[in-house]
Coordinates of N, CA and C in Angstrom, one line a residue:
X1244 N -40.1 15.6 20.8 CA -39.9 14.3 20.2 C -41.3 13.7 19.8
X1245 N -41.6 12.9 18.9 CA -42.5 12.3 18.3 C -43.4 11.7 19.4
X1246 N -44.5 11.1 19.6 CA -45.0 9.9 20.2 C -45.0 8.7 19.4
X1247 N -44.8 7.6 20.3 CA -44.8 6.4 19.3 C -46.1 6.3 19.1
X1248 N -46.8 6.9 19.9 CA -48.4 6.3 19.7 C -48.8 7.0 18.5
X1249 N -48.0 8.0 18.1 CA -48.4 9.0 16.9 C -47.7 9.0 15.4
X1250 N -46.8 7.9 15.7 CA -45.6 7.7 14.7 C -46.4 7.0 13.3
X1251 N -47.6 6.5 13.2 CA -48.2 6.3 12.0 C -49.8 6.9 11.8
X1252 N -49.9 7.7 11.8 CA -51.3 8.3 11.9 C -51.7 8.5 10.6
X1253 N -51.2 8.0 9.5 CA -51.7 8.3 7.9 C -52.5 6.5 8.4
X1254 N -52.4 5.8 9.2 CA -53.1 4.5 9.2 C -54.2 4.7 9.8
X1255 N -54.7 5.6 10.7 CA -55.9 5.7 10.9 C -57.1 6.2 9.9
X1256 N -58.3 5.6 10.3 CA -59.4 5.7 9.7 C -59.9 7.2 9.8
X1257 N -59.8 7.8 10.7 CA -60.6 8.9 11.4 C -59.3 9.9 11.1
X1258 N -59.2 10.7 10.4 CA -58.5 11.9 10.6 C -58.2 12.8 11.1
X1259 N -57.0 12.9 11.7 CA -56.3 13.4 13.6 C -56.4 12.6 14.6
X1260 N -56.9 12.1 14.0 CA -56.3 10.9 15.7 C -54.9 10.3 15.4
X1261 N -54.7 9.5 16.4 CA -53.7 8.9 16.6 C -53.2 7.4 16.0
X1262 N -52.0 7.6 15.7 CA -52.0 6.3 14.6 C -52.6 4.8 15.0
X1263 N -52.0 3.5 15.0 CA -52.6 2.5 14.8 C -53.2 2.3 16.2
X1264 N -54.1 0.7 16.4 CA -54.6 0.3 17.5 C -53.5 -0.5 18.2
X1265 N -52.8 -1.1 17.2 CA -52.0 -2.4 17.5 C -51.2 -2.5 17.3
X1266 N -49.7 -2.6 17.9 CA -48.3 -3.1 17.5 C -47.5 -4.5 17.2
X1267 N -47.5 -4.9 16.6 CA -47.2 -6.2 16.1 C -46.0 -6.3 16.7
X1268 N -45.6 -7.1 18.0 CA -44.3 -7.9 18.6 C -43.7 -9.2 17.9
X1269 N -42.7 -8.7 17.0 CA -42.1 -9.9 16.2 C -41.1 -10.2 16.7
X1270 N -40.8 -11.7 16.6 CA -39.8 -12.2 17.2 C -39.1 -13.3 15.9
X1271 N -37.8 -12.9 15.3 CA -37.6 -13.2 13.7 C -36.5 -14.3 14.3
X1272 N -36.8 -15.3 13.4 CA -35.8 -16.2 13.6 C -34.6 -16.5 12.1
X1273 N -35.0 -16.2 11.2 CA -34.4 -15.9 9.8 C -34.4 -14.6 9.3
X1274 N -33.4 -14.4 9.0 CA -33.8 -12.3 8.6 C -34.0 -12.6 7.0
X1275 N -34.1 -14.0 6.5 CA -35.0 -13.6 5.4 C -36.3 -13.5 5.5
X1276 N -36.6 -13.7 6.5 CA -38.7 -13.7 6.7 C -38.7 -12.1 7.0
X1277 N -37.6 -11.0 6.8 CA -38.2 -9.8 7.7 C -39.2 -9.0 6.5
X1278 N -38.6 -9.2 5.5 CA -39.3 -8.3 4.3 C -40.7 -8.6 4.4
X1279 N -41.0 -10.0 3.8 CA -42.1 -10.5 3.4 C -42.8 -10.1 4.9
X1280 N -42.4 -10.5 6.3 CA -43.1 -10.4 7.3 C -43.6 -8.6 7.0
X1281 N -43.2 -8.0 7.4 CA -43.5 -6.7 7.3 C -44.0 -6.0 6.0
X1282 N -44.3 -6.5 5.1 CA -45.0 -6.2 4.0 C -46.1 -6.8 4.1
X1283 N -46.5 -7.8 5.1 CA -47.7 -8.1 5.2 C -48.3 -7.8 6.3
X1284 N -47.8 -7.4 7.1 CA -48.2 -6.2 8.1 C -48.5 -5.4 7.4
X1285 N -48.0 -4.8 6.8 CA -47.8 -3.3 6.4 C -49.7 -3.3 5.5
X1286 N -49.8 -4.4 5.0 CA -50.4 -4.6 3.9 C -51.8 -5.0 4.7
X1287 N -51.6 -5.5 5.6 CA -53.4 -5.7 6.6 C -53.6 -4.4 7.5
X1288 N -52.8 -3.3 7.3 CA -52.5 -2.0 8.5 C -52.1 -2.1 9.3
X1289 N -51.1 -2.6 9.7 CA -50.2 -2.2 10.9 C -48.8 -1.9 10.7
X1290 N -49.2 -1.1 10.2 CA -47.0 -0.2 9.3 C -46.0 -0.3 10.9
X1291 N -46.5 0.1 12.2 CA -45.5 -0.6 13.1 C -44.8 -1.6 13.3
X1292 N -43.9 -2.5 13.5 CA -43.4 -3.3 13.7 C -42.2 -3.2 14.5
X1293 N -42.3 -3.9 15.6 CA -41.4 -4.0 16.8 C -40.6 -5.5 16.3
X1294 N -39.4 -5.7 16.5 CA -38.8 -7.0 16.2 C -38.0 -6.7 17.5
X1295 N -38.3 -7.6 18.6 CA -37.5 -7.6 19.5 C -36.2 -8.3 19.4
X1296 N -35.1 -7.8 20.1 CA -33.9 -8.6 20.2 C -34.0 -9.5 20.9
X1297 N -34.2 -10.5 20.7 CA -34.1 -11.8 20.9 C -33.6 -12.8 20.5
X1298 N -33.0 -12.7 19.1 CA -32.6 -13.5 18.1 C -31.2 -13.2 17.8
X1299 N -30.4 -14.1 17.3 CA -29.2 -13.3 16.5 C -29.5 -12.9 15.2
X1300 N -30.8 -12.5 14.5 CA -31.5 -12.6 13.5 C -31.8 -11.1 13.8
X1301 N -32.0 -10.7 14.6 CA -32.8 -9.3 14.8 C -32.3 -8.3 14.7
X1302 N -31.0 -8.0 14.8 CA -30.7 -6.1 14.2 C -30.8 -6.5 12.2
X1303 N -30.3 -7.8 11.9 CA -30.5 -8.0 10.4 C -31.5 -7.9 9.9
X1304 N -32.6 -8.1 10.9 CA -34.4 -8.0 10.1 C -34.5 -6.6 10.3
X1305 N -34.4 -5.9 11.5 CA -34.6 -4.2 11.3 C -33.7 -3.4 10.4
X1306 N -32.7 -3.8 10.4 CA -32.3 -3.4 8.7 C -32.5 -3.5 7.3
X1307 N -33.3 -4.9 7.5 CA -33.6 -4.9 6.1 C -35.3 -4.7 6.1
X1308 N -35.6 -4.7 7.0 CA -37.2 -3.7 6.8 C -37.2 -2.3 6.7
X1309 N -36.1 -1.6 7.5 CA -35.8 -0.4 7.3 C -35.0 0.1 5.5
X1310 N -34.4 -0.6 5.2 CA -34.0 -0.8 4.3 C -35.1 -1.2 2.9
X1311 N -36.0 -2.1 2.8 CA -36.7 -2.4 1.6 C -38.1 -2.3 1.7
X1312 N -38.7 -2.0 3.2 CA -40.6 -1.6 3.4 C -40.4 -0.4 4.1
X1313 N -40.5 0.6 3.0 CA -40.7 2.2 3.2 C -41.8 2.5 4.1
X1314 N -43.2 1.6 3.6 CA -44.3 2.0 4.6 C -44.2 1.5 5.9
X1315 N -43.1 1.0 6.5 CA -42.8 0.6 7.6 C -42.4 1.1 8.7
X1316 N -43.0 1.4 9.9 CA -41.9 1.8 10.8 C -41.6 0.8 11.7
X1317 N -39.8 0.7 11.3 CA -40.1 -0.6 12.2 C -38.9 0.2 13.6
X1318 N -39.1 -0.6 14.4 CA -38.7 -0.1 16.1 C -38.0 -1.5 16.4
X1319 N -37.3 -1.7 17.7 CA -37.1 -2.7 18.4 C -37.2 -2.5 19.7
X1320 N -37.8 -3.9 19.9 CA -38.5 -4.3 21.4 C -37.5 -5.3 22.1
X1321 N -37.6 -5.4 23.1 CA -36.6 -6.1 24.3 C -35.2 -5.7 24.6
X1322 N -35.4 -4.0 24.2 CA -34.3 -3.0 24.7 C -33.8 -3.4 26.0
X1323 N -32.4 -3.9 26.4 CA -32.5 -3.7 27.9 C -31.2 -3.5 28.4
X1324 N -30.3 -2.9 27.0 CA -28.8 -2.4 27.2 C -28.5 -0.9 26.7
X1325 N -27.6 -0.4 27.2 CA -26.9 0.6 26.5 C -26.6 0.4 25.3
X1326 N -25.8 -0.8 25.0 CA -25.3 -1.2 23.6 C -26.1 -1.6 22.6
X1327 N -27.6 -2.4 23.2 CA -28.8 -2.4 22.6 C -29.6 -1.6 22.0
X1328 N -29.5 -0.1 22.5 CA -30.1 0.9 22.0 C -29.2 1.5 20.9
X1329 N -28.1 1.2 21.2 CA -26.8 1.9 20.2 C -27.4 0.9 18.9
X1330 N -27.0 0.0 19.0 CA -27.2 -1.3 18.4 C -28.6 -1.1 17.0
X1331 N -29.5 -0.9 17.8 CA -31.0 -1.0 17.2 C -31.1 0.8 16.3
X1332 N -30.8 1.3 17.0 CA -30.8 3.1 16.2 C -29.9 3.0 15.4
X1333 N -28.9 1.9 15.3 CA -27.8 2.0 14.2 C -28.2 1.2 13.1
X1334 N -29.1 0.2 13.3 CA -29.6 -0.8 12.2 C -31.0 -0.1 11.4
X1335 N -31.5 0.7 12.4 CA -32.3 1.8 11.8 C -33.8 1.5 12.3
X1336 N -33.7 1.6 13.2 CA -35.1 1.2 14.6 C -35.2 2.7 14.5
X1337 N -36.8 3.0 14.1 CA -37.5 4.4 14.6 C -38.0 4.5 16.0
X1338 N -37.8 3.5 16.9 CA -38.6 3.5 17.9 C -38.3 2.1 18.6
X1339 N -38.3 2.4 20.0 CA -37.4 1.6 21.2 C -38.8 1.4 21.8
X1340 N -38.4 -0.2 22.6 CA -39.5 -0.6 23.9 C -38.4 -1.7 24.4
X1341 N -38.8 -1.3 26.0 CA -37.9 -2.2 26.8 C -39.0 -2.7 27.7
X1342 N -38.9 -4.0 28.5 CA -39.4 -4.2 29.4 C -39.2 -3.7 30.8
X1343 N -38.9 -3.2 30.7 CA -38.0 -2.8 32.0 C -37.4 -1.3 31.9
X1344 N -36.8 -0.2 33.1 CA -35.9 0.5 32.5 C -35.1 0.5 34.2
X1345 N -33.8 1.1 34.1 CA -32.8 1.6 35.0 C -32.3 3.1 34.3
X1346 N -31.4 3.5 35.2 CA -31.0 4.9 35.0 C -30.5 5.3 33.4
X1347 N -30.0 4.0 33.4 CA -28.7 4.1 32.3 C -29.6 3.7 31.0
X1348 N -30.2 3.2 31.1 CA -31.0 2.4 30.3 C -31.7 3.6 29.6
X1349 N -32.3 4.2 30.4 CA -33.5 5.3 30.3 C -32.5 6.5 29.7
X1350 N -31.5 7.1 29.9 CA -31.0 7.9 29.6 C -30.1 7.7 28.0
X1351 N -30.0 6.4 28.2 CA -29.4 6.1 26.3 C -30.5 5.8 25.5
X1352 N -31.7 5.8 26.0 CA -33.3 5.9 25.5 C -33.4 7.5 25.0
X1353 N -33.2 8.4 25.8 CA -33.5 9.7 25.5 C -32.7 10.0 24.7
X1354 N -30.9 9.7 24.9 CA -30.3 10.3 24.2 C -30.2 9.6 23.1
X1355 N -31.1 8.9 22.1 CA -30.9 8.2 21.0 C -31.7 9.1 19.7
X1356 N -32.3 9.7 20.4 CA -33.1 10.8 19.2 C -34.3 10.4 18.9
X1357 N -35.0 8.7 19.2 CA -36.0 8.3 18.6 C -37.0 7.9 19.8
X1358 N -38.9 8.1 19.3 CA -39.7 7.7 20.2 C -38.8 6.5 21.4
X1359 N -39.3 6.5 22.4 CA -38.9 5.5 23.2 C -40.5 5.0 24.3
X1360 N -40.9 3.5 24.4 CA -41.1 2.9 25.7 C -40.9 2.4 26.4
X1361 N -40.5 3.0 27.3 CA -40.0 2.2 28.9 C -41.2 1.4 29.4
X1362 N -40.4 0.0 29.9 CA -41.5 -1.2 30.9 C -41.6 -0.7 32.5
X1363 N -43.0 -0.6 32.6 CA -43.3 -0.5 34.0 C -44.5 -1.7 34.5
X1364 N -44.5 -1.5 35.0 CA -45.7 -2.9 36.0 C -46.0 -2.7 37.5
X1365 N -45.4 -1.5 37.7 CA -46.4 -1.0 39.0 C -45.8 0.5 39.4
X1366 N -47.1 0.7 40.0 CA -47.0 2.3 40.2 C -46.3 3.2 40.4
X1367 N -45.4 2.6 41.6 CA -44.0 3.3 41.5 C -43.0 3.5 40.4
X1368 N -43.6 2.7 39.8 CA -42.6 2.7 38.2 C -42.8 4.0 37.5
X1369 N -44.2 4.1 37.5 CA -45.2 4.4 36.5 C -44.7 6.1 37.3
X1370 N -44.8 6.8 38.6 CA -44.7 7.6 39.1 C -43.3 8.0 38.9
X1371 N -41.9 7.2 39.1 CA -40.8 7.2 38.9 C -39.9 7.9 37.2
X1372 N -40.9 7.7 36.4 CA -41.0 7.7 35.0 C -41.8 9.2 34.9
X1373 N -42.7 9.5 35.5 CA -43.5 10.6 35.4 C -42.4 11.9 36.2
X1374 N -42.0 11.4 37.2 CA -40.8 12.3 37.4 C -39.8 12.5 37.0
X1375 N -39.4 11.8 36.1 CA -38.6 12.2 35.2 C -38.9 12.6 33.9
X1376 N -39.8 12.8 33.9 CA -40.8 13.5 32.7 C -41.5 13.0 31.7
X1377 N -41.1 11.4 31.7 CA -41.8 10.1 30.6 C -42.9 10.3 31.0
X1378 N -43.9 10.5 30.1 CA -45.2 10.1 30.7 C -45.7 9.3 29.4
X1379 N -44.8 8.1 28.8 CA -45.5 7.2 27.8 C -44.7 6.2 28.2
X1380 N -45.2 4.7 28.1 CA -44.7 4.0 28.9 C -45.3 2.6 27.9
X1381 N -44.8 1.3 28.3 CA -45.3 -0.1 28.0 C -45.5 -0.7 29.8
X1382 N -46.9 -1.1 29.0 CA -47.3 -1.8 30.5 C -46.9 -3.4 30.8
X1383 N -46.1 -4.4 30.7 CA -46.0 -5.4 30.6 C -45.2 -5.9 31.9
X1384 N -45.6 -7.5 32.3 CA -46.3 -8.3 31.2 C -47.7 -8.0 31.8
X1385 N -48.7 -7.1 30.7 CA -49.7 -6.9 30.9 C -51.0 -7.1 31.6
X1386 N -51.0 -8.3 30.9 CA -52.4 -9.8 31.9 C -51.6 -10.1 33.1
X1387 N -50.5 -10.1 33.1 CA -50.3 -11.0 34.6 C -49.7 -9.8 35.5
X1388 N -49.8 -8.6 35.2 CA -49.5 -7.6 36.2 C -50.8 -6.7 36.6
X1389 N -52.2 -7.3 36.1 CA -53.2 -6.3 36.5 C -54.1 -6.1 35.4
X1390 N -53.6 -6.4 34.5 CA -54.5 -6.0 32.8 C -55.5 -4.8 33.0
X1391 N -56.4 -5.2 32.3 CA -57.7 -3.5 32.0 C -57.6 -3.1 33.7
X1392 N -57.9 -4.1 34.4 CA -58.7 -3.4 35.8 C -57.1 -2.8 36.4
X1393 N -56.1 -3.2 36.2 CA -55.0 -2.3 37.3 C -54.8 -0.7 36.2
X1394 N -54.6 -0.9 34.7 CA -54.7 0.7 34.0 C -55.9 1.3 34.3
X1395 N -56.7 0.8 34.4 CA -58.0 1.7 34.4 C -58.3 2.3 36.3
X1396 N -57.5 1.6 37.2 CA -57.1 2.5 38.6 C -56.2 3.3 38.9
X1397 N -55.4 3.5 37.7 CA -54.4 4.4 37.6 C -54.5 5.5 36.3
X1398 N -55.3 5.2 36.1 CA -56.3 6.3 35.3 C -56.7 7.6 36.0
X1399 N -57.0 7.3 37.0 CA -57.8 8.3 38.3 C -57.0 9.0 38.9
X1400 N -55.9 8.2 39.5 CA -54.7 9.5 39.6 C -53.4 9.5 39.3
X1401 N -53.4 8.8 38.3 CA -52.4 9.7 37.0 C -52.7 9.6 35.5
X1402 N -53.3 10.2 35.2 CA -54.0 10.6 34.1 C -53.2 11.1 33.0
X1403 N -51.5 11.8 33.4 CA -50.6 11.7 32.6 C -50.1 10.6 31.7
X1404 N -50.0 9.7 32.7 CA -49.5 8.6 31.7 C -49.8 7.7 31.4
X1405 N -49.5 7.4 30.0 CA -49.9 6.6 28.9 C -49.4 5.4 28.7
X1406 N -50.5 4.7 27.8 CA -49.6 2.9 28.4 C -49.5 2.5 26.9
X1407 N -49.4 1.3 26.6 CA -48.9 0.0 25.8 C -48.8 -0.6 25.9
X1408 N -50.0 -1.5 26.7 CA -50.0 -2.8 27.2 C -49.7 -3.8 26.4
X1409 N -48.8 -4.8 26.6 CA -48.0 -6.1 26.3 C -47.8 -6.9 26.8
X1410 N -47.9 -7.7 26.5 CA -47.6 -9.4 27.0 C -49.5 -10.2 27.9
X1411 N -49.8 -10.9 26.9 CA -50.5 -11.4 27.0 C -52.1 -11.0 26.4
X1412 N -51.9 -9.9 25.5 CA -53.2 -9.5 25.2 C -53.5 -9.8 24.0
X1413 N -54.7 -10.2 23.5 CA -55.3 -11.2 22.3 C -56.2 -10.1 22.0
X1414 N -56.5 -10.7 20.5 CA -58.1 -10.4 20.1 C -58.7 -9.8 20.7
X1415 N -59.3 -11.0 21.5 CA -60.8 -10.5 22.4 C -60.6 -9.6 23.9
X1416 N -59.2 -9.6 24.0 CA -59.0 -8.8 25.1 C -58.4 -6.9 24.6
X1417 N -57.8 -7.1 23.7 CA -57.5 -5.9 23.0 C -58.7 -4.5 23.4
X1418 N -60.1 -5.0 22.9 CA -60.4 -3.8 22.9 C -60.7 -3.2 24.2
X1419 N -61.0 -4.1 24.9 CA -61.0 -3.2 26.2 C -59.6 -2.6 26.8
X1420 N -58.6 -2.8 26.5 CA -57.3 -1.9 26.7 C -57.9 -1.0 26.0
X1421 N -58.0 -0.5 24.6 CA -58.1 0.1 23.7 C -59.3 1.1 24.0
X1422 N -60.2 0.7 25.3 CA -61.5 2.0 25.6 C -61.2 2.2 27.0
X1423 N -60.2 2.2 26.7 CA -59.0 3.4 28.3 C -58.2 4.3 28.2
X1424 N -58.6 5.4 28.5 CA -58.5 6.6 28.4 C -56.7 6.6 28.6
X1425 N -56.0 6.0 29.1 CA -54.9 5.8 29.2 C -54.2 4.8 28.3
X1426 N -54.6 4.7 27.3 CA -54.0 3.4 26.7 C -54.1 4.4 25.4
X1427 N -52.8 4.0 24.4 CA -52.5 4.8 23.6 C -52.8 3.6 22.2
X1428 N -52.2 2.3 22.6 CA -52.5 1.1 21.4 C -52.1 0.4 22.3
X1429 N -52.0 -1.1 21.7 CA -51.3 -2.0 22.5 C -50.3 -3.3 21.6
X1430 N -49.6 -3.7 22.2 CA -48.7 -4.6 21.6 C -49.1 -6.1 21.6
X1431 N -48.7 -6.5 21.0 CA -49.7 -8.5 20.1 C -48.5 -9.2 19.7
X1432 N -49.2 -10.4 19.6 CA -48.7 -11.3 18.9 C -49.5 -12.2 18.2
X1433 N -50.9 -12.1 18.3 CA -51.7 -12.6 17.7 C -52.0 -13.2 16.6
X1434 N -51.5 -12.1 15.8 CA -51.6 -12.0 14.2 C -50.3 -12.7 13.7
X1435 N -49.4 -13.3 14.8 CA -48.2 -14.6 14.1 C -48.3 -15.3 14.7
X1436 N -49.2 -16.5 14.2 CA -49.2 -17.4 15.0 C -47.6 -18.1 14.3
X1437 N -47.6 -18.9 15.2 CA -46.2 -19.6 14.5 C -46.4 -20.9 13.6
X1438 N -47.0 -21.1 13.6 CA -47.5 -22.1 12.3 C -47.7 -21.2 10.9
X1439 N -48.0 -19.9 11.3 CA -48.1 -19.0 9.8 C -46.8 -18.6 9.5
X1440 N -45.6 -18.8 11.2 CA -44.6 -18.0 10.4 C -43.9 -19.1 10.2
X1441 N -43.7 -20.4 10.6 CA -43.3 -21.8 10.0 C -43.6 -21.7 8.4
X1442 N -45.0 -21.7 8.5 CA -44.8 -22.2 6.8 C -45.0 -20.7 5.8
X1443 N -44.7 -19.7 6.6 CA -44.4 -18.8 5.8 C -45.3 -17.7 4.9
X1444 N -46.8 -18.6 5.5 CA -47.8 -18.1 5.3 C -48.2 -16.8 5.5
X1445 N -48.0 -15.7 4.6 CA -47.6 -14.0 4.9 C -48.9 -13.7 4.2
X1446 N -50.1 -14.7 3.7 CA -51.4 -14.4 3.4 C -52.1 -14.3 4.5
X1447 N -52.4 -15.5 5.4 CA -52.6 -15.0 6.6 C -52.4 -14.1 7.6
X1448 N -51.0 -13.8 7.8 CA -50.5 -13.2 8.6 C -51.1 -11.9 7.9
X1449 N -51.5 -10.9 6.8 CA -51.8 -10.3 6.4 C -53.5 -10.2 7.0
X1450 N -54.1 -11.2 6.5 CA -55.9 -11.0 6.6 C -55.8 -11.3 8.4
X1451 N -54.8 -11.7 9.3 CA -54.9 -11.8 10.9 C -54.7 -10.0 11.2
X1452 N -53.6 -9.3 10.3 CA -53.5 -8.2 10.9 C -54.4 -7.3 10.4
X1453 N -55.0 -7.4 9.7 CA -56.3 -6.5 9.2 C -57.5 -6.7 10.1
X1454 N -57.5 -7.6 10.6 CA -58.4 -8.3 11.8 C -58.0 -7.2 13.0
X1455 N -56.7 -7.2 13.1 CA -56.6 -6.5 14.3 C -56.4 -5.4 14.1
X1456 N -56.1 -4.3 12.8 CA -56.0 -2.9 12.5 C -57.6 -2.4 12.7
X1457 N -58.5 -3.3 12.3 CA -60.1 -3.1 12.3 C -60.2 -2.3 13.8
X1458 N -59.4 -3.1 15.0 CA -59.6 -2.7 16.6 C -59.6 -1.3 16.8
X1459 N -60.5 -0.7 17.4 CA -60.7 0.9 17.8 C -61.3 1.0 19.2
X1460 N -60.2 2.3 19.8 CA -61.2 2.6 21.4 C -61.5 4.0 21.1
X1461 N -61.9 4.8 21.9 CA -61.9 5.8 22.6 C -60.8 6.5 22.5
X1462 N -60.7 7.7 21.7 CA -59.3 8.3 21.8 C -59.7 10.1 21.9
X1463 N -59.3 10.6 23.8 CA -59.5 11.9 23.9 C -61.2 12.0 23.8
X1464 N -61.9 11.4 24.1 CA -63.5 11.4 23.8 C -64.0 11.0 22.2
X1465 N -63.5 10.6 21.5 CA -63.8 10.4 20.3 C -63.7 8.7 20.0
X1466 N -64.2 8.1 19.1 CA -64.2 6.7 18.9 C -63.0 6.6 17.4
X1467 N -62.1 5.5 17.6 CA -61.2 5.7 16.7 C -61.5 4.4 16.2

């Protein structure tokens, strides 16, 4: 199966590496904002796009991004049902992230056909997931579970698996996830502020995520 961390790699600068630095966590409250939102991602570099279910708005925005921004991959985030995953692969989600996972959870993850991140936040998770043969993962809620300094001690002895740190990471904290040998990209919200998505401002939202596509670590010994 694919890696999500590999699911856009025509966006990278460096060729063969791994696709983007940063995942854009959208949270749609009109599924008419999904187009324009995601075309202006798409359009500052970050063709990912997670639209978490959160909203009654949200399998209708991944359909119609899937549906009308071809350069798009869009996924959904705040997986945390059986019927959720049914749900999101049927509106046409290339790619799953949960905060969390359970047996059932994890198993309608695998059996959906598409990249998947399962949430972990401590080691036993993280080892629990490795035995079952996941070794790619979301690290969330990020900053308040350990940030750079807890991935970067579990770097040492488990070196398998890979993260997607989320929830709470900015700008200026980004690149240091990003020059950890375990960190694959990381997930944002940065680049929407809600005043841009109030007034609908998809110029900004565009020149914010080009701000953050610019972001490069370390990938396999090489600088991306």
């Amino acid at each position: 199966m694919t890696s999500v961390f590999d699911l856009a790699p025509e966006a990278s600068p460096v060729p063969g590496t791994p696709g983007v630095p940063v995942v854009p966590v959208v949270v749609i409250e009109d599924a008419a904002d999904a187009v324009p939102l995601a075309r202006a991602l798409v359009a500052g570099g970050l063709p990912l796009v997670e639209v978490t279910l959160r909203t009654p708005a949200a399998l209708d925005a991944v359909r119609a991004i899937a549906a009308e921004v071809p350069d798009a991959v869009v996924g959904a985030g705040t997986v945390v049902s059986v019927a959720g995953v049914a749900d999101a692969v049927g509106a046409g989600a290339r790619f799953l992230v949960s905060p969390g996972w359970t047996e059932r959870l994890l198993g309608a993850m695998r059996e959906s056909g598409v990249p998947f991140l399962p949430g972990v936040s401590t080691t036993s998770e993280v080892v629990a997931l490795l035995e079952r043969g996941v070794e790619e993962m979301k690290f969330f809620p990020a900053e308040a579970a350990g940030g750079v300094p807890y991935l970067k001690s579990l770097s040492g002895p488990l070196p398998q698996a890979r993260f997607c740190p989320t929830g709470g990471v900015s700008l200026a904290s980004a690149p240091a996830y990003l020059a950890l040998p375990n960190v694959g990209c990381v997930g944002g919200t940065w680049m929407l502020p809600p005043d841009a998505l109030a007034a609908r401002d998809w110029a900004r939202v565009e020149t914010l995520a080009r701000e953050a596509a610019a972001l490069r670590g370390p990938v396999n010994g090489r600088v991306r």
